[in-house]
Amino acid sequence: MELLAFGDTGWGDELFYATLMTIAVSITAMLIGFLFALIFTPLKLSKYKIFNFIGNFYTTVIRGVPELLVIYLFFFGGSGAIMFVASMFGYYEYIEINAFITGSLAIGIISGAYSTEVFRGAVQSIDKGQFEAAKVLGLSKFTQFYKIILPQVLRIAIPNLSNVWQITLKDTSLISVTGLVEIMRQSYIAAGSTRDPLFFYSFAAVLYLILTFLSMKLINRLEIRYSRGF
Amino acid sequence: MNKLKRTIFSVLASLLIIGSVNANDKIKIATEGAYPPWNSKNEAGKLIGFEVELAWSLCRYIGRQCEIVEQDWDGMIPALQLRKYDAIMAGMSITDERKKVITFSQGYADEVASLAVMKGSDLEGMETPAGINLTKPDSAAKKALKTIEAGLAGKTVCTQTGTIHQNFLESGDVGKINLRTYKTQDEVNLDLEAGRCDVALAAAVAFVDYAEKSGKPVVLVGPTFSGGAFGNGVGVGLRQAAQMGENTTLGKRDAELLRAFNKAIDQARKDGVISRLAIKWFGFDASM
Amino acid sequence: MDLELILNSLPKLLPAALVTLKLLISSLIIGLIIGLGFAILRLNKNIFINKFAYGYSYLFRGTPLLVQIFIIYYGLAQIEYLRSTFLWAIIKEPYWCAIIAFSLNTGAYTSEILRSAFQTIKVGVIEAGKSLGISNKIIFYKIQIPIAIRQSLPAYGNEIILMLKGTSLASTVTLMDLTGVAKYIISTTFKPIEVFIVAGSIYLFMTFCIHNLIKFLEKKYSFSN
């Protein structure tokens, strides 16, 4: 148990902060993923072939390549790309993107591909009649979308989004290359330093289980809320 | 016009929460934090080790502020080229292969490599000279290589990926090896102890440190290696000025940093700082 | 972008893709057996057996694969008692550790897929079988299982692709699979982008093939035929 002591003698406080970091990165990545979904879902549903192609390219490539590779490519390629863009503006300094943003973006890109698929499926499963009915009622486009369509999309999407959340949460274990100290990296360091991998990796597993358990409880609540009236 | 472009860009950058844009006043030095006693992390989560202390000293000599950052070994050189940091101090030996892509300051310490086994291995008592130099191997060294080749035959040999040790084992100097490579030295140690590895190759001090801390019977066998694939000591890894163009602002700055590190190492050596730190962390004077 | 490196790394990466495929297929076969076993346990009325099967799937679905593989590879090796048993012959090998981790992981997901497929089979189908005087055992093996397999094909197809991507973690326990060899090439060339693009394209190609294979099977076994 002294391995988990807080303070300078054990790994307790380090692992505690690492857990907070995992939560923070997962949430940020999930939100970034929603942003991506907001862009790519309409593209995938668009009437225009070229937009379809862009949308499909994103979801197919990201979901078809190991997360580890996506993260590495983003880590090494992403900042190169940003610097390249910057150099076109005559800016040659190094642009520091902190580890948190890098990590969240890398996971967010992956998370976004899965979210896009979920939203596309949800929108497509809504009865066409709903759109028509909303029109007939003379509601504005804005009201149509926010009051009629979105609640239904969310209701259908939430169970599947909870899967995306689980994927996102677990994928954060792969971002050690970015130098961000989350649960997995901290356990890795502790296991190496104390030569007790069994204890630290098992403890990491327990931390992840707690996180998945708590988030499931929370999502179930949301599900109940959005299913009201059905 | 240029000013406008810059303004547009700055706004864009801040929108993207890209963080501090001008980080040039601090020298960022990367280390692995997983290669004790060169560099490692303690229970308080702090980076410690020979190179961590040496880095702080060198910064004082240079007279600029520093920040030490962690970077996994496998991304060490690519991330330097991407300017994620300005210098590497991570037990990185100066080799021709690496010099193709980055540059090095003068060496600050000798990395003496050695094979290690667990007590009871039949490799114990392998008869070789105490040390061999591979730059121009003499007959004794050549004979030692033959002895090692015979000893390693049929054994699983482990080492860290992307190191001089891997280069040596793949060079053919000791025949064809059943090689297994790991992300960190910590993992090599764990598998040596577990018995998945029959023999491992790394800096001798890395094994000594491991044996001391774990209390496990890890024994050094065979000669210590230097020269040839093992490079010419450990130095500060820096970007080549030519990467950005020698006459560009950044290229000039990279060249300037190389000069600053070389000068700082000279001073640190003269003042006995490197020797003192080496004795503190390695138990002997590995300075050069 | 170094085109020469891209071309030069292909001959090294393609054989490594075979290692990846071998890992994938072995894990899928063992995982399918495990998954089927646990899916049947999940349908058991005994609450302990049921909870045990649920616990297994929860444990493996609720933790990252990387943690699982590290526990099996580095964690188990730490138990000195284990090293003196015959099990060590298996756990000693990185290849088998990877297979064990992947099989247990995909087994957990497969058990969930099959369970929900079993549960959605209409009672009528089973009743029909019974009324024809077919024994319960034969109904289960000849009717329920084939229908369940057909119904779970799309979800299982996704699982295969997730597992293909999961095998990339074999490189973290020294195996030279596609990702392992890619990392190796990077360690000597220091050019991650080029090499990962090639490796990524190979993965993408494999995903594409799996995707189409599943589509083909779905059509072939669709109920309308």
PDB file of C-alpha atoms in Angstrom, chain C:
ATOM      1  CA  MET C   1       7.968  13.542 -48.134  1.00  0.00           C
ATOM      2  CA  ASP C   2      10.559  10.895 -48.873  1.00  0.00           C
ATOM      3  CA  LEU C   3       9.201   8.800 -51.749  1.00  0.00           C
ATOM      4  CA  GLU C   4      12.207   6.543 -51.837  1.00  0.00           C
ATOM      5  CA  LEU C   5      11.678   5.587 -48.213  1.00  0.00           C
ATOM      6  CA  ILE C   6       8.030   4.849 -48.952  1.00  0.00           C
ATOM      7  CA  LEU C   7       9.034   2.462 -51.712  1.00  0.00           C
ATOM      8  CA  ASN C   8      11.833   0.910 -49.707  1.00  0.00           C
ATOM      9  CA  SER C   9       9.714   0.288 -46.643  1.00  0.00           C
ATOM     10  CA  LEU C  10       6.985  -1.581 -48.542  1.00  0.00           C
ATOM     11  CA  PRO C  11       8.922  -4.850 -48.975  1.00  0.00           C
ATOM     12  CA  LYS C  12       9.648  -4.858 -45.249  1.00  0.00           C
ATOM     13  CA  LEU C  13       6.117  -3.954 -44.202  1.00  0.00           C
ATOM     14  CA  LEU C  14       4.225  -6.421 -46.383  1.00  0.00           C
ATOM     15  CA  PRO C  15       5.629  -9.580 -44.730  1.00  0.00           C
ATOM     16  CA  ALA C  16       4.908  -7.942 -41.371  1.00  0.00           C
ATOM     17  CA  ALA C  17       1.282  -7.578 -42.462  1.00  0.00           C
ATOM     18  CA  LEU C  18       1.173 -11.377 -42.595  1.00  0.00           C
ATOM     19  CA  VAL C  19       2.207 -11.508 -38.930  1.00  0.00           C
ATOM     20  CA  THR C  20      -0.652  -9.109 -38.188  1.00  0.00           C
ATOM     21  CA  LEU C  21      -3.083 -11.319 -40.108  1.00  0.00           C
ATOM     22  CA  LYS C  22      -1.861 -14.413 -38.302  1.00  0.00           C
ATOM     23  CA  LEU C  23      -2.369 -12.722 -34.944  1.00  0.00           C
ATOM     24  CA  LEU C  24      -5.817 -11.571 -36.027  1.00  0.00           C
ATOM     25  CA  ILE C  25      -7.049 -14.921 -37.317  1.00  0.00           C
ATOM     26  CA  SER C  26      -5.743 -16.929 -34.338  1.00  0.00           C
ATOM     27  CA  SER C  27      -7.299 -14.483 -31.874  1.00  0.00           C
ATOM     28  CA  LEU C  28     -10.605 -14.431 -33.733  1.00  0.00           C
ATOM     29  CA  ILE C  29     -10.924 -18.212 -33.773  1.00  0.00           C
ATOM     30  CA  ILE C  30     -10.098 -18.606 -30.071  1.00  0.00           C
ATOM     31  CA  GLY C  31     -12.175 -15.521 -29.266  1.00  0.00           C
ATOM     32  CA  LEU C  32     -15.177 -16.923 -31.103  1.00  0.00           C
ATOM     33  CA  ILE C  33     -15.060 -20.125 -29.058  1.00  0.00           C
ATOM     34  CA  ILE C  34     -14.695 -18.152 -25.817  1.00  0.00           C
ATOM     35  CA  GLY C  35     -17.435 -15.758 -26.894  1.00  0.00           C
ATOM     36  CA  LEU C  36     -19.857 -18.538 -27.757  1.00  0.00           C
ATOM     37  CA  GLY C  37     -19.169 -20.249 -24.433  1.00  0.00           C
ATOM     38  CA  PHE C  38     -19.778 -17.103 -22.420  1.00  0.00           C
ATOM     39  CA  ALA C  39     -22.848 -16.148 -24.462  1.00  0.00           C
ATOM     40  CA  ILE C  40     -24.388 -19.503 -23.523  1.00  0.00           C
ATOM     41  CA  LEU C  41     -23.426 -18.927 -19.877  1.00  0.00           C
ATOM     42  CA  ARG C  42     -25.114 -15.525 -20.034  1.00  0.00           C
ATOM     43  CA  LEU C  43     -28.374 -17.219 -20.997  1.00  0.00           C
ATOM     44  CA  ASN C  44     -28.105 -19.536 -18.006  1.00  0.00           C
ATOM     45  CA  LYS C  45     -30.769 -19.015 -15.360  1.00  0.00           C
ATOM     46  CA  ASN C  46     -28.379 -19.627 -12.485  1.00  0.00           C
ATOM     47  CA  ILE C  47     -27.602 -16.144 -11.218  1.00  0.00           C
ATOM     48  CA  PHE C  48     -23.996 -16.950 -10.258  1.00  0.00           C
ATOM     49  CA  ILE C  49     -23.104 -18.384 -13.626  1.00  0.00           C
ATOM     50  CA  ASN C  50     -24.875 -15.495 -15.276  1.00  0.00           C
ATOM     51  CA  LYS C  51     -23.072 -12.881 -13.158  1.00  0.00           C
ATOM     52  CA  PHE C  52     -19.740 -14.578 -13.702  1.00  0.00           C
ATOM     53  CA  ALA C  53     -20.154 -14.398 -17.468  1.00  0.00           C
ATOM     54  CA  TYR C  54     -21.292 -10.781 -17.216  1.00  0.00           C
ATOM     55  CA  GLY C  55     -18.321  -9.945 -14.994  1.00  0.00           C
ATOM     56  CA  TYR C  56     -15.918 -11.342 -17.564  1.00  0.00           C
ATOM     57  CA  SER C  57     -17.346  -9.342 -20.413  1.00  0.00           C
ATOM     58  CA  TYR C  58     -17.560  -6.193 -18.259  1.00  0.00           C
ATOM     59  CA  LEU C  59     -13.950  -6.516 -17.157  1.00  0.00           C
ATOM     60  CA  PHE C  60     -12.577  -6.866 -20.656  1.00  0.00           C
ATOM     61  CA  ARG C  61     -14.850  -4.327 -22.286  1.00  0.00           C
ATOM     62  CA  GLY C  62     -14.352  -1.754 -19.541  1.00  0.00           C
ATOM     63  CA  THR C  63     -10.554  -1.577 -19.675  1.00  0.00           C
ATOM     64  CA  PRO C  64      -8.181  -0.636 -22.497  1.00  0.00           C
ATOM     65  CA  LEU C  65      -6.629  -3.491 -24.448  1.00  0.00           C
ATOM     66  CA  LEU C  66      -3.192  -2.002 -23.764  1.00  0.00           C
ATOM     67  CA  VAL C  67      -3.688  -2.463 -20.018  1.00  0.00           C
ATOM     68  CA  GLN C  68      -4.830  -6.047 -20.572  1.00  0.00           C
ATOM     69  CA  ILE C  69      -1.832  -6.963 -22.681  1.00  0.00           C
ATOM     70  CA  PHE C  70       0.576  -5.357 -20.190  1.00  0.00           C
ATOM     71  CA  ILE C  71      -0.987  -7.204 -17.257  1.00  0.00           C
ATOM     72  CA  ILE C  72      -0.710 -10.503 -19.101  1.00  0.00           C
ATOM     73  CA  TYR C  73       2.801  -9.928 -20.424  1.00  0.00           C
ATOM     74  CA  TYR C  74       4.652  -7.990 -17.706  1.00  0.00           C
ATOM     75  CA  GLY C  75       2.261  -8.577 -14.813  1.00  0.00           C
ATOM     76  CA  LEU C  76       2.035 -12.362 -14.957  1.00  0.00           C
ATOM     77  CA  ALA C  77       5.776 -12.712 -15.548  1.00  0.00           C
ATOM     78  CA  GLN C  78       6.311 -11.060 -12.192  1.00  0.00           C
ATOM     79  CA  ILE C  79       4.639 -13.914 -10.263  1.00  0.00           C
ATOM     80  CA  GLU C  80       7.544 -16.178  -9.432  1.00  0.00           C
ATOM     81  CA  TYR C  81       5.333 -19.172  -8.710  1.00  0.00           C
ATOM     82  CA  LEU C  82       3.959 -19.031 -12.234  1.00  0.00           C
ATOM     83  CA  ARG C  83       7.441 -19.205 -13.673  1.00  0.00           C
ATOM     84  CA  SER C  84       7.924 -22.615 -12.110  1.00  0.00           C
ATOM     85  CA  THR C  85       4.801 -24.119 -13.667  1.00  0.00           C
ATOM     86  CA  PHE C  86       4.196 -25.426 -17.188  1.00  0.00           C
ATOM     87  CA  LEU C  87       2.210 -22.248 -17.909  1.00  0.00           C
ATOM     88  CA  TRP C  88       5.460 -20.332 -18.142  1.00  0.00           C
ATOM     89  CA  ALA C  89       6.256 -22.076 -21.425  1.00  0.00           C
ATOM     90  CA  ILE C  90       3.261 -20.188 -22.862  1.00  0.00           C
ATOM     91  CA  ILE C  91       3.535 -16.899 -21.002  1.00  0.00           C
ATOM     92  CA  LYS C  92       7.233 -16.699 -21.737  1.00  0.00           C
ATOM     93  CA  GLU C  93       6.471 -16.141 -25.417  1.00  0.00           C
ATOM     94  CA  PRO C  94       5.338 -12.632 -26.425  1.00  0.00           C
ATOM     95  CA  TYR C  95       3.367 -14.179 -29.264  1.00  0.00           C
ATOM     96  CA  TRP C  96       1.185 -16.269 -26.953  1.00  0.00           C
ATOM     97  CA  CYS C  97       0.722 -13.422 -24.492  1.00  0.00           C
ATOM     98  CA  ALA C  98      -0.598 -11.303 -27.329  1.00  0.00           C
ATOM     99  CA  ILE C  99      -2.896 -14.091 -28.515  1.00  0.00           C
ATOM    100  CA  ILE C 100      -4.229 -14.619 -24.971  1.00  0.00           C
ATOM    101  CA  ALA C 101      -4.917 -10.899 -24.484  1.00  0.00           C
ATOM    102  CA  PHE C 102      -6.530 -10.475 -27.911  1.00  0.00           C
ATOM    103  CA  SER C 103      -8.634 -13.645 -27.605  1.00  0.00           C
ATOM    104  CA  LEU C 104      -9.950 -12.763 -24.164  1.00  0.00           C
ATOM    105  CA  ASN C 105     -10.702  -9.239 -25.356  1.00  0.00           C
ATOM    106  CA  THR C 106     -12.501 -10.168 -28.549  1.00  0.00           C
ATOM    107  CA  GLY C 107     -14.165 -13.053 -26.676  1.00  0.00           C
ATOM    108  CA  ALA C 108     -15.815 -10.551 -24.351  1.00  0.00           C
ATOM    109  CA  TYR C 109     -17.202  -8.459 -27.215  1.00  0.00           C
ATOM    110  CA  THR C 110     -18.220 -11.549 -29.175  1.00  0.00           C
ATOM    111  CA  SER C 111     -20.137 -12.933 -26.202  1.00  0.00           C
ATOM    112  CA  GLU C 112     -22.158  -9.704 -26.056  1.00  0.00           C
ATOM    113  CA  ILE C 113     -22.865  -9.781 -29.782  1.00  0.00           C
ATOM    114  CA  LEU C 114     -23.989 -13.409 -29.712  1.00  0.00           C
ATOM    115  CA  ARG C 115     -26.030 -12.984 -26.538  1.00  0.00           C
ATOM    116  CA  SER C 116     -28.077 -10.172 -28.000  1.00  0.00           C
ATOM    117  CA  ALA C 117     -28.478 -12.194 -31.198  1.00  0.00           C
ATOM    118  CA  PHE C 118     -29.766 -15.201 -29.219  1.00  0.00           C
ATOM    119  CA  GLN C 119     -32.163 -13.017 -27.322  1.00  0.00           C
ATOM    120  CA  THR C 120     -33.685 -11.452 -30.415  1.00  0.00           C
ATOM    121  CA  ILE C 121     -34.506 -14.791 -32.043  1.00  0.00           C
ATOM    122  CA  LYS C 122     -38.257 -14.967 -32.132  1.00  0.00           C
ATOM    123  CA  VAL C 123     -39.803 -17.450 -29.734  1.00  0.00           C
ATOM    124  CA  GLY C 124     -41.936 -18.598 -32.640  1.00  0.00           C
ATOM    125  CA  VAL C 125     -38.951 -20.107 -34.414  1.00  0.00           C
ATOM    126  CA  ILE C 126     -38.113 -22.218 -31.394  1.00  0.00           C
ATOM    127  CA  GLU C 127     -41.760 -23.188 -30.919  1.00  0.00           C
ATOM    128  CA  ALA C 128     -41.968 -24.213 -34.547  1.00  0.00           C
ATOM    129  CA  GLY C 129     -38.985 -26.475 -34.061  1.00  0.00           C
ATOM    130  CA  LYS C 130     -40.518 -27.983 -30.939  1.00  0.00           C
ATOM    131  CA  SER C 131     -43.834 -28.636 -32.606  1.00  0.00           C
ATOM    132  CA  LEU C 132     -41.967 -30.538 -35.299  1.00  0.00           C
ATOM    133  CA  GLY C 133     -40.706 -32.777 -32.511  1.00  0.00           C
ATOM    134  CA  ILE C 134     -37.087 -31.679 -32.802  1.00  0.00           C
ATOM    135  CA  SER C 135     -35.086 -32.050 -29.581  1.00  0.00           C
ATOM    136  CA  ASN C 136     -34.032 -28.961 -27.649  1.00  0.00           C
ATOM    137  CA  LYS C 137     -30.393 -29.680 -28.316  1.00  0.00           C
ATOM    138  CA  ILE C 138     -30.860 -29.851 -32.055  1.00  0.00           C
ATOM    139  CA  ILE C 139     -33.033 -26.728 -32.022  1.00  0.00           C
ATOM    140  CA  PHE C 140     -30.224 -24.928 -30.280  1.00  0.00           C
ATOM    141  CA  TYR C 141     -27.419 -26.104 -32.512  1.00  0.00           C
ATOM    142  CA  LYS C 142     -29.228 -26.320 -35.828  1.00  0.00           C
ATOM    143  CA  ILE C 143     -31.660 -23.439 -35.563  1.00  0.00           C
ATOM    144  CA  GLN C 144     -30.711 -20.944 -32.901  1.00  0.00           C
ATOM    145  CA  ILE C 145     -26.985 -20.820 -33.536  1.00  0.00           C
ATOM    146  CA  PRO C 146     -27.180 -20.388 -37.337  1.00  0.00           C
ATOM    147  CA  ILE C 147     -29.810 -17.648 -36.989  1.00  0.00           C
ATOM    148  CA  ALA C 148     -27.769 -15.967 -34.287  1.00  0.00           C
ATOM    149  CA  ILE C 149     -24.694 -16.031 -36.469  1.00  0.00           C
ATOM    150  CA  ARG C 150     -26.552 -14.468 -39.366  1.00  0.00           C
ATOM    151  CA  GLN C 151     -27.981 -11.771 -37.144  1.00  0.00           C
ATOM    152  CA  SER C 152     -24.673 -10.929 -35.562  1.00  0.00           C
ATOM    153  CA  LEU C 153     -22.726 -10.686 -38.826  1.00  0.00           C
ATOM    154  CA  PRO C 154     -22.759  -6.870 -39.146  1.00  0.00           C
ATOM    155  CA  ALA C 155     -21.775  -6.343 -35.502  1.00  0.00           C
ATOM    156  CA  TYR C 156     -19.184  -9.093 -35.725  1.00  0.00           C
ATOM    157  CA  GLY C 157     -17.739  -7.510 -38.852  1.00  0.00           C
ATOM    158  CA  ASN C 158     -17.134  -4.346 -36.850  1.00  0.00           C
ATOM    159  CA  GLU C 159     -15.525  -6.400 -34.123  1.00  0.00           C
ATOM    160  CA  ILE C 160     -13.125  -7.997 -36.611  1.00  0.00           C
ATOM    161  CA  ILE C 161     -12.036  -4.555 -37.782  1.00  0.00           C
ATOM    162  CA  LEU C 162     -11.628  -3.327 -34.194  1.00  0.00           C
ATOM    163  CA  MET C 163      -9.538  -6.412 -33.471  1.00  0.00           C
ATOM    164  CA  LEU C 164      -7.401  -5.881 -36.561  1.00  0.00           C
ATOM    165  CA  LYS C 165      -6.588  -2.438 -35.206  1.00  0.00           C
ATOM    166  CA  GLY C 166      -6.079  -3.906 -31.744  1.00  0.00           C
ATOM    167  CA  THR C 167      -3.355  -6.236 -33.006  1.00  0.00           C
ATOM    168  CA  SER C 168      -1.173  -3.171 -33.515  1.00  0.00           C
ATOM    169  CA  LEU C 169      -0.608  -3.291 -29.750  1.00  0.00           C
ATOM    170  CA  ALA C 170       1.337  -6.526 -30.179  1.00  0.00           C
ATOM    171  CA  SER C 171       4.253  -4.241 -30.969  1.00  0.00           C
ATOM    172  CA  THR C 172       4.244  -3.058 -27.338  1.00  0.00           C
ATOM    173  CA  VAL C 173       5.328  -6.543 -26.238  1.00  0.00           C
ATOM    174  CA  THR C 174       8.216  -6.805 -28.734  1.00  0.00           C
ATOM    175  CA  LEU C 175       6.318  -8.551 -31.552  1.00  0.00           C
ATOM    176  CA  MET C 176       7.282  -7.537 -35.059  1.00  0.00           C
ATOM    177  CA  ASP C 177       3.836  -7.108 -36.544  1.00  0.00           C
ATOM    178  CA  LEU C 178       3.007  -4.380 -39.057  1.00  0.00           C
ATOM    179  CA  THR C 179       3.209  -1.627 -36.441  1.00  0.00           C
ATOM    180  CA  GLY C 180       6.284  -3.205 -34.850  1.00  0.00           C
ATOM    181  CA  VAL C 181       8.215  -3.242 -38.117  1.00  0.00           C
ATOM    182  CA  ALA C 182       7.020   0.287 -38.926  1.00  0.00           C
ATOM    183  CA  LYS C 183       8.424   1.490 -35.596  1.00  0.00           C
ATOM    184  CA  TYR C 184      11.617  -0.395 -36.301  1.00  0.00           C
ATOM    185  CA  ILE C 185      12.091   1.312 -39.660  1.00  0.00           C
ATOM    186  CA  ILE C 186      11.434   4.670 -38.003  1.00  0.00           C
ATOM    187  CA  SER C 187      14.082   3.953 -35.377  1.00  0.00           C
ATOM    188  CA  THR C 188      16.711   3.826 -38.129  1.00  0.00           C
ATOM    189  CA  THR C 189      15.348   6.429 -40.570  1.00  0.00           C
ATOM    190  CA  PHE C 190      13.800   8.908 -38.106  1.00  0.00           C
ATOM    191  CA  LYS C 191      10.959   9.576 -40.541  1.00  0.00           C
ATOM    192  CA  PRO C 192       7.704   8.625 -38.858  1.00  0.00           C
ATOM    193  CA  ILE C 193       5.263  10.214 -41.297  1.00  0.00           C
ATOM    194  CA  GLU C 194       6.281   8.332 -44.427  1.00  0.00           C
ATOM    195  CA  VAL C 195       6.487   4.957 -42.732  1.00  0.00           C
ATOM    196  CA  PHE C 196       3.206   5.320 -40.848  1.00  0.00           C
ATOM    197  CA  ILE C 197       1.435   6.390 -44.017  1.00  0.00           C
ATOM    198  CA  VAL C 198       2.541   3.189 -45.735  1.00  0.00           C
ATOM    199  CA  ALA C 199       1.655   1.052 -42.710  1.00  0.00           C
ATOM    200  CA  GLY C 200      -1.663   2.875 -42.351  1.00  0.00           C
ATOM    201  CA  SER C 201      -2.504   2.238 -46.008  1.00  0.00           C
ATOM    202  CA  ILE C 202      -1.857  -1.474 -45.563  1.00  0.00           C
ATOM    203  CA  TYR C 203      -4.159  -1.537 -42.544  1.00  0.00           C
ATOM    204  CA  LEU C 204      -6.744   0.371 -44.512  1.00  0.00           C
ATOM    205  CA  PHE C 205      -6.542  -2.130 -47.334  1.00  0.00           C
ATOM    206  CA  MET C 206      -7.060  -4.996 -44.901  1.00  0.00           C
ATOM    207  CA  THR C 207     -10.050  -3.211 -43.344  1.00  0.00           C
ATOM    208  CA  PHE C 208     -11.465  -2.715 -46.808  1.00  0.00           C
ATOM    209  CA  CYS C 209     -11.166  -6.436 -47.603  1.00  0.00           C
ATOM    210  CA  ILE C 210     -12.745  -7.484 -44.304  1.00  0.00           C
ATOM    211  CA  HIS C 211     -15.556  -4.984 -44.789  1.00  0.00           C
ATOM    212  CA  ASN C 212     -16.384  -6.356 -48.228  1.00  0.00           C
ATOM    213  CA  LEU C 213     -16.088  -9.958 -47.127  1.00  0.00           C
ATOM    214  CA  ILE C 214     -18.685  -9.338 -44.408  1.00  0.00           C
ATOM    215  CA  LYS C 215     -20.951  -7.532 -46.867  1.00  0.00           C
ATOM    216  CA  PHE C 216     -20.669 -10.523 -49.179  1.00  0.00           C
ATOM    217  CA  LEU C 217     -21.482 -12.990 -46.385  1.00  0.00           C
ATOM    218  CA  GLU C 218     -24.440 -10.875 -45.267  1.00  0.00           C
ATOM    219  CA  LYS C 219     -25.892 -11.016 -48.755  1.00  0.00           C
ATOM    220  CA  LYS C 220     -25.214 -14.696 -49.122  1.00  0.00           C
ATOM    221  CA  TYR C 221     -26.905 -15.607 -45.888  1.00  0.00           C
ATOM    222  CA  SER C 222     -29.684 -13.032 -45.951  1.00  0.00           C
ATOM    223  CA  PHE C 223     -33.116 -14.410 -45.116  1.00  0.00           C
ATOM    224  CA  SER C 224     -34.722 -13.322 -48.327  1.00  0.00           C
ATOM    225  CA  ASN C 225     -32.800 -15.942 -50.298  1.00  0.00           C
TER     226      ASN C 225
END
